């Protein structure tokens, strides 16, 4: 794929007037109170208005609807009564939201018809709306396919195709529907793909259906407001000790410690383990099997602290973390936003702790500039240990030798643990089956005993070998 990544707003002008938009559109944007482009708009609009295909990593609230709505509207011929723009969305709510925003953006152009179509309601009204003429259709893949098959939706004149929240659509099992729809769009179309994450499936979709897509990634600024960021000035030599103090003070159930180098990762993880803290390192040189084992243990709550470099943590799909600790300040302010975005997801509050040596102060300035606010500095002396003894994760992981190749399934293991050995369901955590191994998270208080029972008992009628990791 011929791609380039563009950092948001780095050098580009952020005034809408710097774009080649119709004067009436510019006026309308002003009337809507859109004075400056958001970062995703600034990074993508110069490309999309020039007709390029685009893959944009952006989530709701970033201004992504205008990022695809404006190029879509710019290419539209309102005097031609054909569906020229098609937006695929995962849900009815999003389809409604997108249609509303496009209608607002289209106020400058006369009589642009935007029709929404989605499942769960009768087709009658949707068909009537389509028959009345539509320039733009926004809807969910299943219903769109249905209406095409009935011959009431003609997509042979589509000029702009948008896949919105593509990762969510794939999660919901829409891959086949999407490909069926896309295949019926003309090849000359422009394709814009928006997604909060970039899993393999999206890559597959992009390779199949997009022409030299440009990639645009923008740090999720808005999420940063829910994350409490604390900054501590710490001499480089004392950083590892201060991480130990932070963990003792805040006692986060799970945290990621980011380092700029592999060596720093090794130093931190060695010290944490020496202090009796359950920590594992994730850096580039690990073999796939080792990497899998580290991630399984972290995800199943058998490991409290993951110590990682940015490269190793890239694409890591882990749920919300209690805390992110930056042992080193990253020289790239966008990377900082990505790092701290691993805490404070959904409704949760986030905590990001930053250790700064004197020579890293210029990096802090860059981060402040990007975030548009000053840092809150605190004293290391305030980090006193909270009561509760050593910080231990709630679970431990038992590895069973044997996995998919031996046809072991999660249900077989759960059956052995509960029905045969008499454990309660809530004493057993996540069960991950790999090709050659199965990893079972169990309440740490029963780990040794459960492992012995596995070694002496049977799974799926066969004896197995197990060990506590
Ligand atoms: P979205 O991420 O598309 O859901 O947009 C989030 C909100 O930001 C919507 O309410 C938009 O109306 C608004 N919005 C989008 N672009 C801009 C802009 N450049 N300036 C101000 N508000 C905007």
Short mmCIF file of C-alpha atoms and ligand atoms in Angstrom, two decimals:
data_model
loop_
_atom_site.label_atom_id
_atom_site.label_comp_id
_atom_site.label_asym_id
_atom_site.label_seq_id
_atom_site.Cartn_x
_atom_site.Cartn_y
_atom_site.Cartn_z
CA UNK A 1 0.00 0.00 0.00
CA UNK A 2 1.34 3.38 -0.89
CA UNK A 3 0.67 5.28 2.28
CA UNK A 4 1.96 8.22 4.15
CA UNK A 5 1.21 9.21 7.66
CA UNK A 6 0.47 12.76 8.42
CA UNK A 7 0.66 14.22 11.88
CA UNK A 8 -2.25 16.44 12.69
CA UNK A 9 -1.98 20.12 12.29
CA UNK A 10 1.81 20.06 12.51
CA UNK A 11 2.50 22.58 9.80
CA UNK A 12 -0.71 22.82 7.80
CA UNK A 13 -2.92 25.85 8.17
CA UNK A 14 -6.04 25.14 10.18
CA UNK A 15 -8.31 27.80 8.65
CA UNK A 16 -11.05 26.39 6.43
CA UNK A 17 -10.36 29.26 4.03
CA UNK A 18 -7.02 27.65 3.15
CA UNK A 19 -8.99 24.89 1.40
CA UNK A 20 -10.46 24.93 -2.07
CA UNK A 21 -14.08 24.91 -0.94
CA UNK A 22 -17.00 26.75 -2.52
CA UNK A 23 -17.38 30.27 -1.07
CA UNK A 24 -20.94 29.37 -0.03
CA UNK A 25 -19.63 26.35 1.87
CA UNK A 26 -17.04 28.49 3.66
CA UNK A 27 -19.77 30.92 4.61
CA UNK A 28 -21.93 28.11 5.93
CA UNK A 29 -19.06 26.71 8.02
CA UNK A 30 -18.65 30.13 9.55
CA UNK A 31 -22.37 30.28 10.26
CA UNK A 32 -22.11 26.89 11.97
CA UNK A 33 -19.35 28.30 14.17
CA UNK A 34 -16.65 26.09 12.68
CA UNK A 35 -13.78 28.53 12.81
CA UNK A 36 -10.75 26.29 12.73
CA UNK A 37 -10.38 22.77 11.35
CA UNK A 38 -10.06 20.03 13.93
CA UNK A 39 -6.78 18.04 13.67
CA UNK A 40 -8.37 15.22 11.63
CA UNK A 41 -9.92 17.75 9.26
CA UNK A 42 -6.65 19.66 8.84
CA UNK A 43 -4.75 16.47 8.14
CA UNK A 44 -7.23 14.88 5.74
CA UNK A 45 -9.15 17.57 3.84
CA UNK A 46 -6.26 18.73 1.60
CA UNK A 47 -5.88 15.08 0.50
CA UNK A 48 -9.52 14.18 0.10
CA UNK A 49 -10.46 17.39 -1.68
CA UNK A 50 -7.71 16.51 -4.16
CA UNK A 51 -9.54 13.24 -4.79
CA UNK A 52 -7.27 10.84 -2.89
CA UNK A 53 -8.50 7.71 -1.17
CA UNK A 54 -8.06 7.97 2.58
CA UNK A 55 -7.69 5.79 5.64
CA UNK A 56 -8.18 7.89 8.74
CA UNK A 57 -7.76 6.76 12.30
CA UNK A 58 -10.19 8.92 14.22
CA UNK A 59 -13.02 8.45 16.66
CA UNK A 60 -16.32 10.15 17.39
CA UNK A 61 -15.97 13.71 18.55
CA UNK A 62 -12.92 14.37 16.40
CA UNK A 63 -14.93 16.11 13.68
CA UNK A 64 -14.65 13.12 11.37
CA UNK A 65 -18.11 13.54 9.86
CA UNK A 66 -17.15 16.87 8.33
CA UNK A 67 -13.81 15.34 7.33
CA UNK A 68 -15.64 12.98 4.97
CA UNK A 69 -18.82 15.05 4.51
CA UNK A 70 -17.08 18.05 2.94
CA UNK A 71 -15.27 16.21 0.12
CA UNK A 72 -18.42 14.17 -0.49
CA UNK A 73 -20.52 17.33 -0.85
CA UNK A 74 -17.88 19.12 -2.91
CA UNK A 75 -18.04 16.48 -5.65
CA UNK A 76 -21.80 16.31 -5.68
CA UNK A 77 -23.89 17.59 -8.57
CA UNK A 78 -27.21 18.63 -7.04
CA UNK A 79 -28.91 18.91 -10.42
CA UNK A 80 -28.22 15.26 -11.14
CA UNK A 81 -30.87 13.12 -9.47
CA UNK A 82 -28.74 10.09 -8.71
CA UNK A 83 -27.24 8.67 -5.54
CA UNK A 84 -23.69 10.00 -5.69
CA UNK A 85 -22.56 9.56 -2.10
CA UNK A 86 -22.88 6.45 0.06
CA UNK A 87 -21.94 6.25 3.75
CA UNK A 88 -21.86 2.85 5.48
CA UNK A 89 -22.23 2.99 9.28
CA UNK A 90 -22.41 0.24 11.92
CA UNK A 91 -25.60 1.41 13.67
CA UNK A 92 -28.84 3.24 13.23
CA UNK A 93 -27.82 5.87 15.81
CA UNK A 94 -24.63 6.67 13.95
CA UNK A 95 -26.44 6.77 10.60
CA UNK A 96 -28.88 9.35 12.00
CA UNK A 97 -26.09 11.38 13.53
CA UNK A 98 -24.06 11.36 10.30
CA UNK A 99 -27.05 12.31 8.17
CA UNK A 100 -27.87 15.24 10.47
CA UNK A 101 -24.31 16.54 10.28
CA UNK A 102 -24.18 16.16 6.47
CA UNK A 103 -27.48 18.06 6.14
CA UNK A 104 -26.01 20.89 8.23
CA UNK A 105 -22.89 20.97 6.08
CA UNK A 106 -25.04 20.91 2.92
CA UNK A 107 -27.14 23.94 3.82
CA UNK A 108 -25.11 26.06 1.40
CA UNK A 109 -26.11 23.88 -1.53
CA UNK A 110 -29.73 23.87 -2.60
CA UNK A 111 -31.95 20.87 -2.14
CA UNK A 112 -29.50 18.16 -1.33
CA UNK A 113 -31.43 15.06 -0.31
CA UNK A 114 -29.87 12.85 2.34
CA UNK A 115 -31.72 9.59 3.06
CA UNK A 116 -31.02 7.21 5.94
CA UNK A 117 -31.70 3.49 5.66
CA UNK A 118 -31.17 0.88 8.36
CA UNK A 119 -32.55 -2.40 9.64
CA UNK A 120 -35.00 -2.91 12.48
CA UNK A 121 -37.73 -0.75 10.92
CA UNK A 122 -40.03 -1.45 7.97
CA UNK A 123 -38.56 -0.71 4.54
CA UNK A 124 -41.69 1.07 3.29
CA UNK A 125 -40.76 4.66 4.24
CA UNK A 126 -37.16 4.18 3.24
CA UNK A 127 -38.19 2.95 -0.19
CA UNK A 128 -40.55 5.92 -0.59
CA UNK A 129 -37.74 8.34 0.32
CA UNK A 130 -35.40 6.72 -2.17
CA UNK A 131 -38.04 6.88 -4.87
CA UNK A 132 -38.42 10.61 -4.22
CA UNK A 133 -34.77 11.01 -5.16
CA UNK A 134 -31.66 10.97 -3.01
CA UNK A 135 -28.20 12.41 -3.55
CA UNK A 136 -26.65 10.81 -0.51
CA UNK A 137 -27.58 7.59 1.27
CA UNK A 138 -26.40 6.89 4.81
CA UNK A 139 -27.11 3.49 6.28
CA UNK A 140 -26.15 0.12 7.69
CA UNK A 141 -24.63 -2.48 5.33
CA UNK A 142 -27.33 -5.14 5.66
CA UNK A 143 -30.25 -2.86 4.84
CA UNK A 144 -28.34 -1.16 2.04
CA UNK A 145 -27.67 -4.55 0.46
CA UNK A 146 -31.30 -5.50 0.88
CA UNK A 147 -32.49 -2.34 -0.88
CA UNK A 148 -30.00 -2.82 -3.72
CA UNK A 149 -31.28 -6.37 -4.22
CA UNK A 150 -34.85 -5.16 -4.35
CA UNK A 151 -33.83 -2.75 -7.09
CA UNK A 152 -34.84 0.38 -5.19
CA UNK A 153 -31.31 1.61 -4.50
CA UNK A 154 -28.99 2.15 -7.45
CA UNK A 155 -25.38 2.67 -6.47
CA UNK A 156 -23.88 2.58 -9.95
CA UNK A 157 -23.27 6.36 -9.89
CA UNK A 158 -21.50 6.58 -6.54
CA UNK A 159 -18.64 9.06 -6.61
CA UNK A 160 -17.75 8.98 -2.94
CA UNK A 161 -17.98 5.89 -0.75
CA UNK A 162 -17.43 6.26 3.00
CA UNK A 163 -16.89 3.43 5.46
CA UNK A 164 -17.50 5.01 8.86
CA UNK A 165 -16.38 3.26 12.06
CA UNK A 166 -15.12 0.46 9.86
CA UNK A 167 -13.65 -1.49 12.77
CA UNK A 168 -17.04 -1.59 14.49
CA UNK A 169 -18.77 -2.73 11.31
CA UNK A 170 -16.31 -5.60 11.00
CA UNK A 171 -16.74 -6.48 14.69
CA UNK A 172 -20.45 -6.74 14.03
CA UNK A 173 -19.83 -9.25 11.25
CA UNK A 174 -20.51 -6.99 8.28
CA UNK A 175 -17.41 -7.97 6.27
CA UNK A 176 -19.32 -9.92 3.61
CA UNK A 177 -22.08 -7.32 3.31
CA UNK A 178 -19.55 -4.53 2.95
CA UNK A 179 -17.65 -6.32 0.19
CA UNK A 180 -20.88 -7.07 -1.68
CA UNK A 181 -21.88 -3.42 -1.57
CA UNK A 182 -18.42 -2.08 -2.45
CA UNK A 183 -18.12 -4.39 -5.42
CA UNK A 184 -21.20 -2.79 -6.95
CA UNK A 185 -19.86 0.76 -6.71
CA UNK A 186 -18.12 2.12 -9.80
CA UNK A 187 -14.34 1.71 -9.80
CA UNK A 188 -13.78 5.39 -10.44
CA UNK A 189 -15.19 6.31 -7.03
CA UNK A 190 -13.26 7.86 -4.16
CA UNK A 191 -13.16 5.68 -1.03
CA UNK A 192 -12.78 7.12 2.48
CA UNK A 193 -12.34 4.76 5.40
CA UNK A 194 -12.64 5.93 9.00
CA UNK A 195 -11.81 3.70 11.92
CA UNK A 196 -10.79 4.16 15.56
CA UNK A 197 -8.48 1.13 15.40
CA UNK A 198 -6.65 -0.59 12.58
CA UNK A 199 -7.01 -4.37 12.86
CA UNK A 200 -5.89 -6.82 10.12
CA UNK A 201 -9.39 -7.03 8.63
CA UNK A 202 -9.32 -3.32 7.82
CA UNK A 203 -5.99 -3.75 6.12
CA UNK A 204 -7.49 -6.57 4.06
CA UNK A 205 -10.46 -4.41 3.12
CA UNK A 206 -8.21 -1.47 2.21
CA UNK A 207 -5.90 -3.57 0.04
CA UNK A 208 -8.86 -4.99 -1.80
CA UNK A 209 -10.89 -1.87 -2.40
CA UNK A 210 -8.77 1.23 -2.14
CA UNK A 211 -6.43 2.98 -4.57
CA UNK A 212 -3.15 4.11 -3.05
CA UNK A 213 -4.87 5.25 0.13
CA UNK A 214 -3.27 8.02 2.16
CA UNK A 215 -3.10 7.31 5.87
CA UNK A 216 -3.94 9.95 8.41
CA UNK A 217 -3.63 9.43 12.12
CA UNK A 218 -4.59 11.90 14.74
CA UNK A 219 -4.05 11.67 18.43
CA UNK A 220 -7.32 11.55 20.34
CA UNK A 221 -7.09 14.91 22.05
CA UNK A 222 -10.51 14.92 23.61
CA UNK A 223 -9.95 11.80 25.71
CA UNK A 224 -7.02 13.53 27.38
CA UNK A 225 -9.39 15.69 29.42
CA UNK A 226 -10.66 12.72 31.45
CA UNK A 227 -7.12 11.68 32.26
CA UNK A 228 -5.43 13.18 35.27
CA UNK A 229 -1.82 13.81 34.38
CA UNK A 230 0.76 14.28 37.12
CA UNK A 231 4.34 15.30 36.47
CA UNK A 232 7.36 14.65 38.71
CA UNK A 233 10.86 15.90 38.25
CA UNK A 234 13.16 12.94 38.93
CA UNK A 235 16.91 12.55 38.25
CA UNK A 236 17.45 9.82 35.64
CA UNK A 237 19.22 7.55 38.13
CA UNK A 238 16.33 7.58 40.58
CA UNK A 239 13.55 6.89 38.09
CA UNK A 240 13.25 3.16 38.68
CA UNK A 241 12.97 3.64 42.45
CA UNK A 242 10.31 6.28 41.97
CA UNK A 243 8.25 3.88 39.81
CA UNK A 244 8.26 1.46 42.75
CA UNK A 245 7.10 4.28 45.05
CA UNK A 246 4.35 5.26 42.62
CA UNK A 247 3.02 1.71 42.45
CA UNK A 248 3.05 1.47 46.25
CA UNK A 249 1.27 4.82 46.57
CA UNK A 250 -1.45 4.46 43.91
CA UNK A 251 -1.72 0.64 43.93
CA UNK A 252 -3.23 0.42 40.42
CA UNK A 253 -4.61 -3.01 39.61
CA UNK A 254 -3.06 -2.85 36.15
CA UNK A 255 -0.67 -0.40 34.61
CA UNK A 256 1.64 0.07 31.67
CA UNK A 257 5.07 1.55 32.21
CA UNK A 258 6.41 3.14 29.01
CA UNK A 259 10.14 3.42 28.35
CA UNK A 260 11.95 4.99 25.42
CA UNK A 261 14.49 2.16 25.11
CA UNK A 262 14.70 -1.61 25.47
CA UNK A 263 17.51 -1.21 28.00
CA UNK A 264 15.32 0.99 30.19
CA UNK A 265 12.57 -1.67 29.92
CA UNK A 266 14.96 -4.35 31.12
CA UNK A 267 16.22 -2.21 34.01
CA UNK A 268 12.73 -1.31 35.17
CA UNK A 269 11.32 -4.82 34.98
CA UNK A 270 14.33 -6.31 36.79
CA UNK A 271 13.97 -3.82 39.65
CA UNK A 272 10.20 -4.23 39.93
CA UNK A 273 10.52 -8.02 40.03
CA UNK A 274 13.29 -7.71 42.65
CA UNK A 275 10.85 -5.68 44.78
CA UNK A 276 8.28 -8.46 44.56
CA UNK A 277 6.01 -6.63 42.11
CA UNK A 278 4.42 -8.73 39.39
CA UNK A 279 5.84 -7.14 36.25
CA UNK A 280 6.63 -8.37 32.76
CA UNK A 281 8.48 -6.67 29.91
CA UNK A 282 7.33 -6.33 26.34
CA UNK A 283 9.94 -5.21 23.86
CA UNK A 284 10.91 -5.87 20.28
CA UNK A 285 13.22 -8.83 20.70
CA UNK A 286 10.77 -11.26 22.23
CA UNK A 287 9.81 -14.34 20.26
CA UNK A 288 6.17 -14.58 19.29
CA UNK A 289 5.53 -17.26 21.94
CA UNK A 290 7.09 -15.11 24.67
CA UNK A 291 5.12 -12.08 23.54
CA UNK A 292 1.90 -14.10 23.58
CA UNK A 293 2.62 -15.33 27.11
CA UNK A 294 3.27 -11.84 28.39
CA UNK A 295 0.10 -10.49 26.82
CA UNK A 296 -2.06 -13.38 28.02
CA UNK A 297 -0.90 -12.86 31.60
CA UNK A 298 -1.43 -9.13 31.46
CA UNK A 299 -4.86 -9.39 29.87
CA UNK A 300 -6.06 -12.08 32.29
CA UNK A 301 -5.06 -10.07 35.38
CA UNK A 302 -2.13 -12.28 36.42
CA UNK A 303 0.38 -9.50 35.95
CA UNK A 304 0.07 -6.03 37.47
CA UNK A 305 2.60 -4.11 35.45
CA UNK A 306 3.53 -4.29 31.79
CA UNK A 307 6.79 -2.54 30.98
CA UNK A 308 6.92 -1.69 27.28
CA UNK A 309 8.47 0.33 24.51
CA UNK A 310 6.15 2.24 22.20
CA UNK A 311 6.93 -0.01 19.26
CA UNK A 312 6.17 -3.19 21.20
CA UNK A 313 2.93 -1.75 22.56
CA UNK A 314 1.71 -0.61 19.16
CA UNK A 315 -1.54 -2.23 18.14
CA UNK A 316 -1.86 -3.80 21.55
CA UNK A 317 -5.52 -4.25 22.22
CA UNK A 318 -5.95 -4.05 25.96
CA UNK A 319 -8.96 -2.86 27.84
CA UNK A 320 -8.92 0.13 30.10
CA UNK A 321 -5.93 0.43 32.43
CA UNK A 322 -5.98 2.01 35.87
CA UNK A 323 -2.76 3.87 35.21
CA UNK A 324 -0.05 4.70 32.67
CA UNK A 325 3.44 5.54 33.93
CA UNK A 326 5.87 7.25 31.60
CA UNK A 327 9.34 6.50 32.93
CA UNK A 328 10.80 8.46 30.05
CA UNK A 329 9.12 11.41 28.39
CA UNK A 330 8.69 10.70 24.71
CA UNK A 331 10.25 13.23 22.33
CA UNK A 332 7.14 12.89 20.14
CA UNK A 333 4.17 14.69 21.69
CA UNK A 334 1.67 12.66 19.61
CA UNK A 335 3.12 9.47 21.08
CA UNK A 336 2.47 10.88 24.54
CA UNK A 337 -1.23 11.28 23.71
CA UNK A 338 -1.36 7.69 22.45
CA UNK A 339 0.39 6.40 25.58
CA UNK A 340 -1.93 8.06 28.06
CA UNK A 341 -5.00 7.17 25.96
CA UNK A 342 -4.68 3.62 27.29
CA UNK A 343 -6.14 4.78 30.59
CA UNK A 344 -9.44 6.61 31.13
CA UNK A 345 -11.38 4.73 28.47
CA UNK A 346 -15.14 4.58 28.39
CA UNK A 347 -16.55 6.03 31.59
CA UNK A 348 -13.45 5.28 33.66
CA UNK A 349 -11.20 7.96 35.14
CA UNK A 350 -7.63 7.83 33.92
CA UNK A 351 -4.34 8.46 35.67
CA UNK A 352 -1.07 9.19 33.89
CA UNK A 353 2.14 9.63 35.90
CA UNK A 354 5.18 11.15 34.25
CA UNK A 355 8.80 11.07 35.39
CA UNK A 356 10.90 13.84 33.93
CA UNK A 357 14.68 14.24 34.04
CA UNK A 358 16.10 17.74 33.49
CA UNK A 359 17.19 17.02 29.92
CA UNK A 360 13.64 15.93 29.03
CA UNK A 361 12.06 19.31 29.89
CA UNK A 362 11.96 20.40 26.21
CA UNK A 363 9.79 17.36 25.43
CA UNK A 364 7.36 18.40 28.16
CA UNK A 365 7.09 21.80 26.52
CA UNK A 366 6.15 20.16 23.23
CA UNK A 367 3.47 18.09 24.95
CA UNK A 368 2.07 21.17 26.69
CA UNK A 369 1.90 22.91 23.35
CA UNK A 370 0.02 20.05 21.71
CA UNK A 371 -2.38 19.67 24.64
CA UNK A 372 -2.81 23.40 24.97
CA UNK A 373 -2.41 23.44 28.75
CA UNK A 374 0.31 23.50 31.36
CA UNK A 375 1.50 20.45 33.29
CA UNK A 376 0.68 19.89 36.94
CA UNK A 377 3.90 19.28 38.89
CA UNK A 378 4.01 17.32 42.14
CA UNK A 379 6.66 16.32 44.64
CA UNK A 380 8.08 12.80 44.80
CA UNK A 381 8.08 13.17 48.60
CA UNK A 382 4.27 12.98 48.52
CA UNK A 383 4.44 9.39 47.24
CA UNK A 384 3.93 7.44 50.46
CA UNK A 385 3.05 3.74 50.50
CA UNK A 386 -0.66 3.02 50.89
CA UNK A 387 -1.65 0.24 53.31
CA UNK A 388 -2.39 -3.23 51.97
CA UNK A 389 0.91 -5.10 51.75
CA UNK A 390 2.61 -6.02 48.50
CA UNK A 391 0.79 -5.18 45.27
CA UNK A 392 -0.32 -8.52 43.85
CA UNK A 393 -2.55 -9.23 40.86
CA UNK A 394 -5.80 -11.06 41.70
CA UNK A 395 -5.12 -14.01 39.38
CA UNK A 396 -2.34 -16.43 38.41
CA UNK A 397 -1.92 -18.20 35.09
CA UNK A 398 -1.68 -21.96 34.68
CA UNK A 399 -0.23 -23.14 31.39
CA UNK A 400 -1.54 -26.45 30.10
CA UNK A 401 0.69 -28.06 27.48
CA UNK A 402 -1.70 -28.71 24.63
CA UNK A 403 -3.96 -26.35 22.71
CA UNK A 404 -5.93 -26.08 19.50
CA UNK A 405 -3.81 -28.76 17.80
CA UNK A 406 -4.92 -31.19 20.51
CA UNK A 407 -8.51 -29.96 20.04
CA UNK A 408 -8.67 -28.53 23.55
CA UNK A 409 -11.39 -25.91 23.94
CA UNK A 410 -12.00 -23.39 26.69
CA UNK A 411 -15.17 -25.26 27.66
CA UNK A 412 -13.22 -28.50 28.23
CA UNK A 413 -10.92 -26.77 30.70
CA UNK A 414 -13.75 -24.97 32.46
CA UNK A 415 -15.55 -28.34 32.71
CA UNK A 416 -12.54 -30.00 34.34
CA UNK A 417 -11.99 -27.13 36.77
CA UNK A 418 -15.63 -26.75 37.86
CA UNK A 419 -17.40 -30.09 37.31
CA UNK A 420 -14.44 -32.39 38.10
CA UNK A 421 -12.33 -30.40 40.60
CA UNK A 422 -15.22 -28.56 42.22
CA UNK A 423 -14.07 -24.95 41.77
CA UNK A 424 -16.61 -22.14 41.54
CA UNK A 425 -16.90 -20.33 38.21
CA UNK A 426 -15.75 -17.06 39.74
CA UNK A 427 -12.45 -18.64 40.81
CA UNK A 428 -11.62 -19.20 37.15
CA UNK A 429 -10.77 -16.27 34.90
CA UNK A 430 -9.98 -15.95 31.24
CA UNK A 431 -9.06 -19.12 29.34
CA UNK A 432 -6.95 -18.57 26.23
CA UNK A 433 -6.33 -21.45 23.84
CA UNK A 434 -3.34 -21.10 21.51
CA UNK A 435 -2.10 -23.67 18.99
CA UNK A 436 0.06 -25.61 21.44
CA UNK A 437 -0.82 -24.22 24.87
CA UNK A 438 -3.83 -23.31 26.93
CA UNK A 439 -3.60 -20.55 29.54
CA UNK A 440 -6.05 -20.53 32.41
CA UNK A 441 -6.31 -17.63 34.83
CA UNK A 442 -7.29 -18.76 38.30
CA UNK A 443 -7.73 -17.00 41.63
CA UNK A 444 -4.17 -16.82 42.94
CA UNK A 445 -5.17 -18.51 46.22
CA UNK A 446 -6.03 -21.76 44.44
CA UNK A 447 -3.32 -21.68 41.75
CA UNK A 448 -0.88 -24.25 43.18
CA UNK A 449 -3.62 -26.67 44.16
CA UNK A 450 -5.49 -26.31 40.86
CA UNK A 451 -2.29 -26.96 38.94
CA UNK A 452 -1.65 -30.13 40.92
CA UNK A 453 -5.22 -31.30 40.26
CA UNK A 454 -4.75 -30.69 36.54
CA UNK A 455 -1.51 -32.71 36.52
CA UNK A 456 -3.24 -35.59 38.29
CA UNK A 457 -6.61 -35.31 36.58
CA UNK A 458 -7.87 -35.24 33.03
CA UNK A 459 -9.05 -32.70 30.45
CA UNK A 460 -11.37 -34.07 27.79
CA UNK A 461 -10.58 -37.58 29.00
CA UNK A 462 -6.83 -37.16 28.56
CA UNK A 463 -4.12 -36.56 31.10
CA UNK A 464 -2.29 -33.24 30.67
CA UNK A 465 0.81 -31.48 31.90
CA UNK A 466 0.40 -28.11 33.57
CA UNK A 467 2.54 -25.52 35.34
CA UNK A 468 2.00 -22.21 37.05
CA UNK A 469 3.66 -19.37 35.11
P1 LIG B 1 -17.97 14.17 14.88
O1 LIG B 1 -16.63 13.67 15.36
O2 LIG B 1 -18.05 14.22 13.41
O3 LIG B 1 -19.09 13.41 15.52
O4 LIG B 1 -18.11 15.72 15.33
C1 LIG B 1 -18.16 16.13 16.67
C2 LIG B 1 -18.80 17.50 16.83
O5 LIG B 1 -17.90 18.53 16.44
C3 LIG B 1 -20.04 17.71 16.01
O6 LIG B 1 -21.01 18.25 16.86
C4 LIG B 1 -19.66 18.72 14.95
O7 LIG B 1 -20.74 19.53 14.63
C5 LIG B 1 -18.54 19.49 15.60
N1 LIG B 1 -17.50 19.97 14.68
C6 LIG B 1 -16.98 19.31 13.63
N2 LIG B 1 -16.01 20.03 13.02
C7 LIG B 1 -15.90 21.18 13.72
C8 LIG B 1 -15.06 22.35 13.60
N3 LIG B 1 -14.11 22.45 12.66
N4 LIG B 1 -15.23 23.34 14.50
C9 LIG B 1 -16.16 23.24 15.46
N5 LIG B 1 -16.98 22.18 15.64
C10 LIG B 1 -16.86 21.16 14.78
#
